[in-house]
CSV table of C-alpha atoms in Angstrom, one decimal:
chain,number,residue,atom,x,y,z
A,1,MET,CA,-41.6,-98.8,-110.9
A,2,ILE,CA,-41.2,-96.6,-107.8
A,3,GLN,CA,-38.0,-94.6,-108.2
A,4,LYS,CA,-35.6,-94.5,-105.3
A,5,LYS,CA,-32.4,-93.2,-106.9
A,6,VAL,CA,-30.7,-90.0,-105.5
A,7,SER,CA,-27.6,-88.5,-107.1
A,8,ASP,CA,-25.1,-88.8,-104.2
A,9,ALA,CA,-24.4,-89.1,-100.5
A,10,ARG,CA,-25.2,-85.4,-100.0
A,11,GLU,CA,-28.7,-85.8,-101.4
A,12,ALA,CA,-29.2,-89.1,-99.6
A,13,LEU,CA,-28.5,-87.4,-96.2
A,14,GLN,CA,-31.2,-84.8,-96.6
A,15,GLY,CA,-33.2,-84.6,-93.3
A,16,VAL,CA,-30.4,-85.8,-91.1
A,17,SER,CA,-29.9,-83.5,-88.1
A,18,ASN,CA,-28.0,-83.2,-84.9
A,19,GLY,CA,-29.1,-85.5,-82.1
A,20,MET,CA,-30.6,-88.2,-84.3
A,21,THR,CA,-30.4,-92.0,-83.9
A,22,LEU,CA,-28.7,-93.7,-86.8
A,23,MET,CA,-28.3,-97.4,-87.7
A,24,LEU,CA,-25.1,-98.2,-89.7
A,25,GLY,CA,-24.5,-101.6,-91.2
A,26,GLY,CA,-21.2,-103.5,-91.2
A,27,PHE,CA,-19.1,-106.0,-89.2
A,28,GLY,CA,-15.7,-104.6,-88.4
A,29,LEU,CA,-14.8,-102.7,-91.5
A,30,SER,CA,-16.6,-105.1,-93.8
A,31,GLY,CA,-19.7,-103.8,-95.5
A,32,ILE,CA,-19.8,-100.4,-93.8
A,33,PRO,CA,-21.5,-97.5,-95.6
A,34,GLU,CA,-18.3,-95.7,-96.3
A,35,ASN,CA,-19.9,-92.9,-98.3
A,36,ALA,CA,-22.6,-92.1,-95.8
A,37,ILE,CA,-20.0,-92.0,-92.9
A,38,SER,CA,-17.8,-89.7,-94.9
A,39,GLU,CA,-20.7,-87.4,-95.6
A,40,LEU,CA,-21.9,-87.4,-92.0
A,41,MET,CA,-18.4,-86.3,-91.1
A,42,HIS,CA,-18.2,-83.6,-93.7
A,43,GLN,CA,-21.6,-82.1,-92.7
A,44,GLY,CA,-20.5,-82.2,-89.1
A,45,PHE,CA,-23.6,-83.5,-87.4
A,46,ASN,CA,-23.2,-84.0,-83.7
A,47,ASN,CA,-24.8,-85.6,-80.7
A,48,LEU,CA,-25.5,-88.6,-82.7
A,49,THR,CA,-26.6,-92.0,-81.3
A,50,CYS,CA,-25.1,-94.7,-83.5
A,51,ILE,CA,-26.4,-98.3,-83.6
A,52,SER,CA,-23.7,-100.4,-85.2
A,53,ASN,CA,-22.0,-103.7,-84.3
A,54,ASN,CA,-18.6,-102.1,-84.0
A,55,ALA,CA,-17.2,-98.6,-83.9
A,56,GLY,CA,-14.6,-98.8,-86.7
A,57,VAL,CA,-10.9,-98.3,-86.1
A,58,ASP,CA,-9.1,-95.1,-85.1
A,59,ASP,CA,-8.9,-93.6,-88.6
A,60,PHE,CA,-11.7,-95.4,-90.5
A,61,GLY,CA,-15.3,-96.2,-90.3
A,62,LEU,CA,-17.2,-94.8,-87.4
A,63,GLY,CA,-13.8,-94.0,-85.9
A,64,LEU,CA,-13.8,-90.9,-88.1
A,65,LEU,CA,-16.9,-89.6,-86.4
A,66,LEU,CA,-15.6,-90.5,-83.0
A,67,GLN,CA,-12.4,-88.5,-83.6
A,68,LYS,CA,-14.5,-85.4,-84.4
A,69,LYS,CA,-16.6,-86.1,-81.3
A,70,GLN,CA,-19.8,-86.3,-83.4
A,71,ILE,CA,-21.1,-89.3,-81.5
A,72,LYS,CA,-22.9,-89.0,-78.1
A,73,LYS,CA,-23.8,-92.6,-77.7
A,74,MET,CA,-22.8,-95.9,-79.3
A,75,VAL,CA,-24.9,-99.1,-79.2
A,76,SER,CA,-22.6,-102.0,-80.2
A,77,SER,CA,-21.6,-105.5,-79.3
A,78,TYR,CA,-17.9,-105.3,-79.7
A,79,VAL,CA,-15.7,-102.2,-79.6
A,80,GLY,CA,-12.1,-103.4,-79.5
A,81,GLU,CA,-9.4,-102.2,-81.9
A,82,ASN,CA,-10.2,-98.5,-81.3
A,83,ASP,CA,-8.1,-96.5,-78.9
A,84,GLU,CA,-10.0,-93.2,-79.3
A,85,PHE,CA,-13.2,-95.1,-78.5
A,86,GLU,CA,-11.8,-96.6,-75.4
A,87,ARG,CA,-10.4,-93.2,-74.2
A,88,GLN,CA,-13.8,-91.5,-74.7
A,89,MET,CA,-15.6,-94.3,-73.0
A,90,LEU,CA,-13.4,-94.5,-70.0
A,91,SER,CA,-13.4,-90.7,-69.6
A,92,GLY,CA,-17.2,-90.6,-69.7
A,93,GLU,CA,-17.3,-88.4,-72.8
A,94,LEU,CA,-19.0,-91.2,-74.8
A,95,ASP,CA,-22.1,-93.1,-73.6
A,96,VAL,CA,-21.8,-96.8,-74.6
A,97,GLU,CA,-24.4,-99.5,-74.5
A,98,LEU,CA,-22.9,-102.9,-75.1
A,99,ILE,CA,-25.4,-105.6,-76.1
A,100,PRO,CA,-25.1,-109.2,-77.4
A,101,GLN,CA,-24.5,-109.4,-81.1
A,102,GLY,CA,-27.6,-111.6,-81.8
A,103,THR,CA,-29.7,-109.2,-79.7
A,104,LEU,CA,-28.4,-106.3,-81.7
A,105,ALA,CA,-29.4,-108.1,-84.9
A,106,GLU,CA,-32.8,-109.1,-83.6
A,107,ARG,CA,-33.6,-105.6,-82.3
A,108,CYS,CA,-33.0,-104.3,-85.8
A,109,ARG,CA,-35.1,-107.1,-87.4
A,110,ALA,CA,-37.9,-106.5,-84.9
A,111,ALA,CA,-38.1,-102.9,-85.9
A,112,GLN,CA,-38.0,-104.0,-89.6
A,113,ALA,CA,-40.7,-106.6,-89.0
A,114,GLY,CA,-43.1,-104.6,-86.8
A,115,PHE,CA,-42.4,-106.3,-83.5
A,116,PRO,CA,-42.2,-104.0,-80.5
A,117,ALA,CA,-39.9,-106.4,-78.6
A,118,ILE,CA,-38.6,-109.9,-78.5
A,119,TYR,CA,-37.5,-112.4,-75.9
A,120,THR,CA,-34.0,-113.8,-76.0
A,121,PRO,CA,-32.0,-116.1,-73.7
A,122,ALA,CA,-28.9,-114.1,-74.4
A,123,GLY,CA,-27.6,-112.2,-71.4
A,124,TYR,CA,-30.0,-113.7,-68.8
A,125,GLY,CA,-28.3,-113.7,-65.4
A,126,THR,CA,-25.7,-111.1,-66.5
A,127,GLU,CA,-25.5,-107.3,-66.2
A,128,VAL,CA,-27.0,-107.0,-69.6
A,129,ALA,CA,-30.3,-108.1,-68.2
A,130,GLU,CA,-30.3,-105.8,-65.2
A,131,GLY,CA,-33.5,-103.8,-64.9
A,132,LYS,CA,-35.1,-105.7,-67.8
A,133,GLU,CA,-38.3,-107.8,-67.8
A,134,THR,CA,-37.6,-111.5,-67.7
A,135,ARG,CA,-39.9,-114.4,-68.3
A,136,GLU,CA,-39.8,-118.2,-68.2
A,137,PHE,CA,-40.8,-120.2,-71.3
A,138,ASN,CA,-40.7,-124.0,-71.2
A,139,GLY,CA,-38.4,-124.0,-68.1
A,140,LYS,CA,-35.9,-121.6,-69.5
A,141,MET,CA,-35.4,-117.9,-68.7
A,142,TYR,CA,-35.5,-115.1,-71.3
A,143,VAL,CA,-34.9,-111.3,-71.4
A,144,LEU,CA,-37.3,-108.9,-73.0
A,145,GLU,CA,-35.4,-106.7,-75.5
A,146,HIS,CA,-37.1,-103.8,-77.3
A,147,ALA,CA,-37.0,-103.1,-81.0
A,148,PHE,CA,-34.8,-100.2,-82.0
A,149,ARG,CA,-36.3,-96.8,-82.9
A,150,ALA,CA,-34.1,-95.0,-85.3
A,151,ASP,CA,-34.3,-92.0,-87.7
A,152,PHE,CA,-32.0,-93.1,-90.4
A,153,SER,CA,-30.5,-96.5,-91.4
A,154,PHE,CA,-27.4,-96.4,-93.6
A,155,VAL,CA,-26.5,-99.6,-95.4
A,156,LYS,CA,-24.1,-100.7,-98.0
A,157,ALA,CA,-24.8,-103.3,-100.7
A,158,TRP,CA,-22.9,-104.8,-103.6
A,159,LYS,CA,-25.5,-104.3,-106.3
A,160,GLY,CA,-28.7,-102.3,-106.4
A,161,ASP,CA,-31.2,-100.9,-108.8
A,162,VAL,CA,-33.5,-97.9,-109.1
A,163,ALA,CA,-36.3,-99.7,-107.3
A,164,GLY,CA,-34.1,-100.1,-104.3
A,165,ASN,CA,-33.6,-103.8,-104.6
A,166,LEU,CA,-30.3,-105.0,-103.1
A,167,ILE,CA,-27.9,-107.8,-103.3
A,168,PHE,CA,-25.0,-108.2,-100.8
A,169,LYS,CA,-21.7,-109.9,-101.2
A,170,GLY,CA,-20.0,-112.4,-98.9
A,171,THR,CA,-19.8,-111.5,-95.2
A,172,ALA,CA,-20.2,-107.8,-96.1
A,173,ARG,CA,-23.9,-108.7,-95.8
A,174,ASN,CA,-23.9,-109.0,-92.0
A,175,PHE,CA,-26.3,-106.4,-90.4
A,176,ASN,CA,-27.1,-104.5,-93.6
A,177,PRO,CA,-30.2,-106.5,-94.5
A,178,ASN,CA,-31.5,-106.4,-90.9
A,179,MET,CA,-31.3,-102.6,-90.8
A,180,CYS,CA,-33.2,-102.1,-94.1
A,181,GLY,CA,-36.6,-100.7,-93.2
A,182,ALA,CA,-35.7,-100.7,-89.5
A,183,ALA,CA,-35.5,-96.9,-89.4
A,184,LYS,CA,-37.9,-94.1,-90.6
A,185,ILE,CA,-35.7,-93.7,-93.7
A,186,THR,CA,-33.3,-96.3,-95.1
A,187,VAL,CA,-30.4,-95.1,-97.3
A,188,ALA,CA,-28.6,-97.7,-99.4
A,189,GLU,CA,-25.3,-97.1,-101.1
A,190,VAL,CA,-24.1,-99.6,-103.6
A,191,GLU,CA,-20.8,-100.6,-105.3
A,192,GLU,CA,-22.6,-101.2,-108.6
A,193,PHE,CA,-25.8,-99.4,-109.5
A,194,VAL,CA,-27.3,-101.5,-112.2
A,195,PRO,CA,-30.0,-100.7,-114.9
A,196,ALA,CA,-33.6,-101.5,-113.9
A,197,GLY,CA,-34.6,-105.0,-114.7
A,198,SER,CA,-31.1,-106.4,-114.8
A,199,LEU,CA,-31.2,-108.0,-111.3
A,200,ASP,CA,-32.8,-111.4,-111.3
A,201,PRO,CA,-35.8,-111.2,-108.9
A,202,ASN,CA,-34.9,-114.7,-107.6
A,203,GLN,CA,-31.6,-113.4,-106.4
A,204,ILE,CA,-32.6,-110.3,-104.6
A,205,HIS,CA,-31.7,-110.3,-100.8
A,206,ILE,CA,-33.7,-107.1,-99.9
A,207,PRO,CA,-36.7,-105.9,-101.9
A,208,GLY,CA,-36.8,-102.2,-102.6
A,209,ILE,CA,-39.9,-101.7,-100.4
A,210,PHE,CA,-37.5,-101.5,-97.4
A,211,VAL,CA,-35.3,-98.8,-99.0
A,212,GLN,CA,-36.2,-95.1,-99.5
A,213,ARG,CA,-33.1,-93.8,-101.1
A,214,ILE,CA,-30.3,-95.5,-103.1
A,215,PHE,CA,-27.2,-94.1,-104.7
A,216,GLN,CA,-24.0,-95.2,-106.5
A,217,GLY,CA,-21.2,-95.1,-104.0
A,218,VAL,CA,-17.8,-93.8,-104.9
A,219,ASN,CA,-14.1,-94.3,-103.9
A,220,TYR,CA,-14.6,-97.5,-101.8
A,221,GLU,CA,-11.5,-98.3,-99.8
A,222,LYS,CA,-12.8,-101.6,-98.4
A,223,ARG,CA,-10.0,-101.7,-95.8
A,224,ILE,CA,-9.1,-105.1,-94.4
A,225,GLU,CA,-8.7,-105.2,-90.7
A,226,GLN,CA,-6.8,-108.4,-90.2
A,227,ARG,CA,-5.0,-109.5,-93.3
A,228,THR,CA,-4.4,-113.3,-92.8
A,229,VAL,CA,-2.9,-115.3,-95.7
A,230,ARG,CA,-1.2,-118.5,-96.6
A,231,GLN,CA,2.0,-118.5,-98.6
A,232,LYS,CA,1.6,-120.4,-101.9
A,233,ALA,CA,5.2,-121.7,-101.7
A,234,GLN,CA,4.4,-123.7,-98.6
A,235,TYR,CA,1.7,-125.5,-100.6
A,236,GLY,CA,3.9,-126.1,-103.6
A,237,ILE,CA,1.9,-123.6,-105.7
A,238,GLY,CA,3.2,-120.8,-107.8
B,1,MET,CA,4.5,-131.4,-69.5
B,2,ALA,CA,1.6,-128.9,-69.7
B,3,LEU,CA,0.1,-128.4,-73.1
B,4,ASP,CA,0.7,-125.3,-75.2
B,5,LYS,CA,-2.2,-123.6,-77.1
B,6,GLN,CA,-1.7,-125.9,-80.1
B,7,GLY,CA,-1.9,-128.9,-77.8
B,8,ILE,CA,-5.2,-127.6,-76.2
B,9,ALA,CA,-6.6,-127.1,-79.7
B,10,LYS,CA,-5.5,-130.6,-80.7
B,11,ARG,CA,-7.3,-132.2,-77.7
B,12,ILE,CA,-10.5,-130.3,-78.3
B,13,ALA,CA,-10.5,-131.3,-82.0
B,14,LYS,CA,-11.2,-134.8,-80.8
B,15,GLU,CA,-14.6,-133.6,-79.5
B,16,VAL,CA,-15.6,-132.6,-83.0
B,17,LYS,CA,-17.8,-135.3,-84.5
B,18,ASP,CA,-19.0,-136.3,-88.0
B,19,GLY,CA,-21.9,-134.1,-89.1
B,20,TYR,CA,-21.3,-131.3,-86.6
B,21,TYR,CA,-21.8,-127.6,-87.3
B,22,VAL,CA,-19.3,-125.9,-85.1
B,23,ASN,CA,-18.8,-122.3,-84.0
B,24,LEU,CA,-15.2,-121.4,-83.0
B,25,GLY,CA,-14.4,-118.4,-80.9
B,26,ILE,CA,-11.4,-116.2,-81.2
B,27,GLY,CA,-8.0,-117.3,-79.9
B,28,ILE,CA,-7.2,-121.0,-79.1
B,29,PRO,CA,-10.6,-122.1,-80.5
B,30,THR,CA,-9.7,-120.9,-84.0
B,31,LEU,CA,-6.8,-123.3,-84.0
B,32,VAL,CA,-9.1,-126.3,-83.5
B,33,ALA,CA,-10.0,-126.3,-87.2
B,34,ASN,CA,-6.4,-127.3,-88.0
B,35,TYR,CA,-6.6,-130.6,-86.1
B,36,VAL,CA,-10.1,-131.9,-87.0
B,37,ARG,CA,-9.9,-135.4,-88.6
B,38,GLU,CA,-10.0,-135.3,-92.3
B,39,ASP,CA,-12.2,-138.4,-92.7
B,40,ILE,CA,-15.3,-136.6,-91.1
B,41,ASP,CA,-17.6,-134.0,-92.4
B,42,VAL,CA,-17.7,-130.8,-90.3
B,43,GLU,CA,-18.8,-127.3,-91.2
B,44,PHE,CA,-17.5,-124.2,-89.3
B,45,GLN,CA,-19.9,-121.4,-88.7
B,46,SER,CA,-18.7,-117.8,-88.1
B,47,GLU,CA,-21.3,-115.6,-86.6
B,48,ASN,CA,-20.6,-112.7,-88.8
B,49,GLY,CA,-22.4,-114.7,-91.5
B,50,VAL,CA,-20.7,-117.7,-93.1
B,51,LEU,CA,-21.1,-121.4,-92.9
B,52,GLY,CA,-18.5,-123.6,-94.5
B,53,MET,CA,-15.4,-121.6,-93.6
B,54,GLY,CA,-12.1,-122.7,-95.2
B,55,PRO,CA,-8.5,-121.8,-94.6
B,56,PHE,CA,-6.9,-118.4,-95.0
B,57,PRO,CA,-6.6,-117.2,-98.6
B,58,PHE,CA,-3.3,-117.3,-100.5
B,59,GLU,CA,-1.4,-114.1,-100.6
B,60,GLY,CA,-3.0,-111.8,-103.2
B,61,GLU,CA,-6.4,-113.6,-103.1
B,62,GLU,CA,-7.7,-112.0,-99.9
B,63,ASP,CA,-11.1,-110.3,-100.2
B,64,ALA,CA,-12.4,-107.6,-97.8
B,65,ASP,CA,-15.9,-109.0,-98.2
B,66,ILE,CA,-15.0,-112.5,-96.9
B,67,ILE,CA,-13.9,-112.4,-93.3
B,68,ASN,CA,-14.5,-114.4,-90.1
B,69,ALA,CA,-15.7,-113.1,-86.7
B,70,GLY,CA,-12.1,-112.3,-85.8
B,71,LYS,CA,-12.1,-109.9,-88.9
B,72,GLN,CA,-9.5,-112.2,-90.5
B,73,THR,CA,-9.6,-112.8,-94.3
B,74,ILE,CA,-10.8,-116.3,-95.0
B,75,THR,CA,-11.9,-118.6,-97.9
B,76,THR,CA,-15.0,-120.7,-98.2
B,77,LEU,CA,-15.3,-124.4,-99.0
B,78,PRO,CA,-17.7,-126.1,-101.5
B,79,GLY,CA,-21.1,-126.1,-99.9
B,80,ALA,CA,-20.5,-122.8,-98.1
B,81,SER,CA,-23.2,-120.1,-97.6
B,82,PHE,CA,-23.4,-116.5,-96.6
B,83,PHE,CA,-26.3,-115.0,-94.6
B,84,ASP,CA,-27.2,-111.9,-92.5
B,85,SER,CA,-26.6,-111.5,-88.8
B,86,ALA,CA,-30.2,-112.2,-87.7
B,87,LEU,CA,-30.2,-115.5,-89.6
B,88,SER,CA,-26.7,-116.3,-88.2
B,89,PHE,CA,-28.0,-115.9,-84.7
B,90,SER,CA,-31.1,-117.9,-85.6
B,91,MET,CA,-28.7,-120.8,-86.2
B,92,ILE,CA,-27.1,-120.2,-82.8
B,93,ARG,CA,-30.2,-119.5,-80.6
B,94,GLY,CA,-32.2,-122.0,-82.5
B,95,GLN,CA,-29.7,-124.7,-81.5
B,96,HIS,CA,-28.8,-125.7,-85.1
B,97,VAL,CA,-25.1,-125.5,-84.2
B,98,GLN,CA,-24.0,-128.6,-82.4
B,99,LEU,CA,-20.8,-127.4,-80.7
B,100,THR,CA,-19.5,-124.1,-79.5
B,101,ILE,CA,-15.9,-123.7,-78.5
B,102,LEU,CA,-14.8,-120.5,-76.9
B,103,GLY,CA,-12.2,-118.9,-74.6
B,104,ALA,CA,-12.7,-117.7,-71.1
B,105,MET,CA,-11.1,-115.5,-68.4
B,106,GLU,CA,-12.9,-117.4,-65.6
B,107,VAL,CA,-15.2,-120.5,-65.3
B,108,SER,CA,-17.0,-121.4,-62.0
B,109,GLU,CA,-17.7,-124.9,-60.7
B,110,ASN,CA,-21.4,-124.6,-61.7
B,111,GLY,CA,-20.5,-123.7,-65.3
B,112,ASP,CA,-20.8,-119.9,-65.2
B,113,ILE,CA,-18.4,-118.2,-67.6
B,114,ALA,CA,-16.9,-114.7,-67.7
B,115,ASN,CA,-15.0,-113.6,-70.8
B,116,TRP,CA,-16.1,-110.1,-71.9
B,117,LYS,CA,-15.1,-107.4,-69.4
B,118,ILE,CA,-12.6,-106.5,-66.7
B,119,PRO,CA,-14.3,-103.5,-64.9
B,120,GLY,CA,-12.1,-100.4,-65.2
B,121,LYS,CA,-9.5,-102.1,-67.3
B,122,MET,CA,-10.8,-103.8,-70.4
B,123,VAL,CA,-14.2,-103.4,-72.0
B,124,LYS,CA,-14.3,-104.7,-75.5
B,125,GLY,CA,-17.8,-106.1,-75.5
B,126,MET,CA,-19.3,-109.5,-75.6
B,127,GLY,CA,-19.8,-109.8,-79.4
B,128,GLY,CA,-21.7,-113.0,-80.0
B,129,ALA,CA,-20.5,-114.8,-76.9
B,130,MET,CA,-23.7,-114.2,-74.8
B,131,ASP,CA,-25.9,-115.5,-77.5
B,132,LEU,CA,-23.7,-118.5,-78.0
B,133,VAL,CA,-23.5,-119.5,-74.3
B,134,ALA,CA,-27.2,-118.9,-73.6
B,135,SER,CA,-28.3,-121.2,-76.4
B,136,ALA,CA,-25.8,-123.9,-77.1
B,137,ASP,CA,-26.2,-127.3,-75.6
B,138,ASN,CA,-22.6,-128.3,-76.0
B,139,ILE,CA,-20.1,-125.7,-74.9
B,140,ILE,CA,-16.4,-126.4,-74.5
B,141,VAL,CA,-14.1,-123.8,-73.0
B,142,ALA,CA,-10.5,-123.6,-74.2
B,143,MET,CA,-8.2,-121.8,-71.8
B,144,MET,CA,-5.1,-121.8,-69.7
B,145,HIS,CA,-5.7,-123.3,-66.2
B,146,THR,CA,-4.2,-120.2,-64.5
B,147,ASN,CA,-3.8,-116.6,-65.4
B,148,ARG,CA,-0.5,-114.8,-66.0
B,149,ALA,CA,-0.2,-114.1,-62.3
B,150,GLY,CA,-0.6,-117.8,-61.6
B,151,ALA,CA,-4.0,-117.6,-60.1
B,152,SER,CA,-6.6,-120.3,-60.9
B,153,LYS,CA,-9.2,-119.6,-63.6
B,154,LEU,CA,-11.4,-122.5,-62.4
B,155,LEU,CA,-13.2,-120.9,-59.5
B,156,LYS,CA,-15.9,-121.5,-56.9
B,157,GLN,CA,-17.5,-118.3,-58.2
B,158,CYS,CA,-16.5,-116.0,-61.0
B,159,SER,CA,-15.3,-112.6,-59.9
B,160,LEU,CA,-15.7,-110.9,-63.3
B,161,PRO,CA,-19.0,-109.9,-64.9
B,162,LEU,CA,-20.7,-113.0,-66.3
B,163,THR,CA,-21.2,-113.8,-69.9
B,164,GLY,CA,-23.5,-116.7,-69.2
B,165,VAL,CA,-24.9,-118.7,-66.3
B,166,ALA,CA,-24.5,-122.5,-65.7
B,167,CYS,CA,-23.7,-123.2,-69.3
B,168,VAL,CA,-20.2,-124.6,-69.7
B,169,LYS,CA,-20.1,-128.4,-70.1
B,170,LYS,CA,-16.5,-129.2,-70.6
B,171,ILE,CA,-13.1,-127.4,-70.1
B,172,VAL,CA,-9.8,-128.2,-71.8
B,173,THR,CA,-6.8,-126.4,-70.3
B,174,ASN,CA,-3.0,-126.8,-70.6
B,175,LEU,CA,-3.2,-129.1,-67.6
B,176,ALA,CA,-6.5,-131.1,-67.8
B,177,VAL,CA,-9.8,-132.0,-69.3
B,178,LEU,CA,-12.7,-131.4,-66.9
B,179,GLU,CA,-16.4,-131.7,-67.1
B,180,VAL,CA,-18.8,-129.5,-65.1
B,181,THR,CA,-21.1,-131.4,-62.8
B,182,SER,CA,-23.7,-130.5,-60.2
B,183,LYS,CA,-20.9,-131.1,-57.6
B,184,GLY,CA,-18.1,-129.2,-59.3
B,185,PHE,CA,-15.2,-129.9,-61.8
B,186,ASN,CA,-14.9,-133.6,-62.5
B,187,LEU,CA,-11.4,-134.4,-63.6
B,188,LEU,CA,-11.4,-136.6,-66.7
B,189,GLU,CA,-7.9,-136.5,-68.1
B,190,ARG,CA,-4.5,-135.1,-67.3
B,191,ALA,CA,-2.1,-133.5,-69.8
B,192,PRO,CA,0.8,-135.7,-70.6
B,193,GLY,CA,3.3,-135.7,-67.7
B,194,VAL,CA,1.1,-133.6,-65.5
B,195,ASN,CA,0.1,-135.1,-62.1
B,196,VAL,CA,-3.1,-134.8,-60.2
B,197,GLU,CA,-1.5,-132.8,-57.4
B,198,GLU,CA,-0.5,-130.1,-59.9
B,199,ILE,CA,-4.1,-129.9,-61.2
B,200,LYS,CA,-5.4,-129.7,-57.6
B,201,ALA,CA,-3.0,-126.9,-56.8
B,202,ALA,CA,-4.2,-124.9,-59.9
B,203,THR,CA,-7.9,-125.4,-59.3
B,204,GLU,CA,-9.7,-123.2,-56.8
B,205,GLY,CA,-13.2,-124.6,-57.4
B,206,ASN,CA,-14.3,-128.0,-56.1
B,207,LEU,CA,-12.3,-130.7,-58.0
B,208,ILE,CA,-13.7,-134.2,-58.1
B,209,ILE,CA,-11.2,-137.0,-58.5
B,210,THR,CA,-12.5,-140.5,-58.9
B,211,GLY,CA,-10.0,-143.4,-59.3
B,212,GLU,CA,-7.1,-143.3,-61.7
B,213,ILE,CA,-7.1,-140.2,-63.9
B,214,PRO,CA,-5.9,-141.2,-67.4
B,215,GLU,CA,-3.4,-139.2,-69.4
B,216,MET,CA,-4.8,-137.4,-72.5
B,217,ASN,CA,-4.3,-139.2,-75.8
B,218,ILE,CA,-3.3,-136.5,-78.3
């Protein structure tokens, strides 16, 4: 078995340098690589380009790197819920490329799958398509979108093993599988690092071939952005 | 009387048919799930990666790993599934989702929609909206007929940056149900107690009125 395990976030980040392009999994705060983000903050890398669906909130997720002005450019689909982000964007300190969510996912997947670009109907006729090649297929217009080119991909999984095999949980899966193998080096952090052979090969979401480094994450906060609940009393329960 | 947000959701719920996979946007569309008939089988898709969304969890049972596209904690129903973002948008672009319901800031008489950006003021991003409107065959917009300043949101031409071109099929507002046709907004139904003159006054784009316009049955 090819061994992918590294001891911690510090070792997992070896080779990261200022000015690099990074992919980071997660949707909102769900499924974000908390340990990698924290380590990127502590090591103080700057001028980073970050490809991630969202930019965290003011004091968590990628918001931590924004506060320290470590990010030069964000490539995202939705950036609400973050005042510091908005301030930096409107003042021109931060370069922001907003792209459709499905396009973001597919530009990751294209990089993973060896496609240089894909055609999508999303954004045709809008400012997202300005300056891009368009083409008609079967009477409908499509926009050419290029695969991402990134140095590191940081993903978070629920379970993983020494071979780098990954299993995700619930909607924390989101962009994480699409970013595996989509950068030169993919780093996976997991909530549960399990012994070799204990994952059922039938249940693996991402085979270890897409992952170069894996480590047991620590101190997961797993913050909930919008806590919405029902009261049991209203349903005659409890 | 003009409908409130719950009323708009209630009327849109009647558009949801047996066997439909439905994507609900944030805001009024989210409320639609509360009013869908219980004797039909419908599954709600959320583009962050879940099909078969259920109601909010009971207090104490919320899970950070199970949320909807509005980042709210949710539950799943029997038959539900989770998937990655690329597969989620394969469902959407591949037209496997039968109905998309979303909010809008503006809709034009040819079906253009704007809902992601107010230059210089608000730039939150399009999220999945551009993928949804570029792909879905059946798009219903849920919105108020006018904005807070009282200006019409049903226009000849959108003034804000577009989300999609000539894609909206139907609009349900606090005043009316309208369908988008090649000649403009065709008025189908009035909200209870709202007269045609009020709808005319609140619609900037071309409004087509043919015969008696029935009152909504909600």
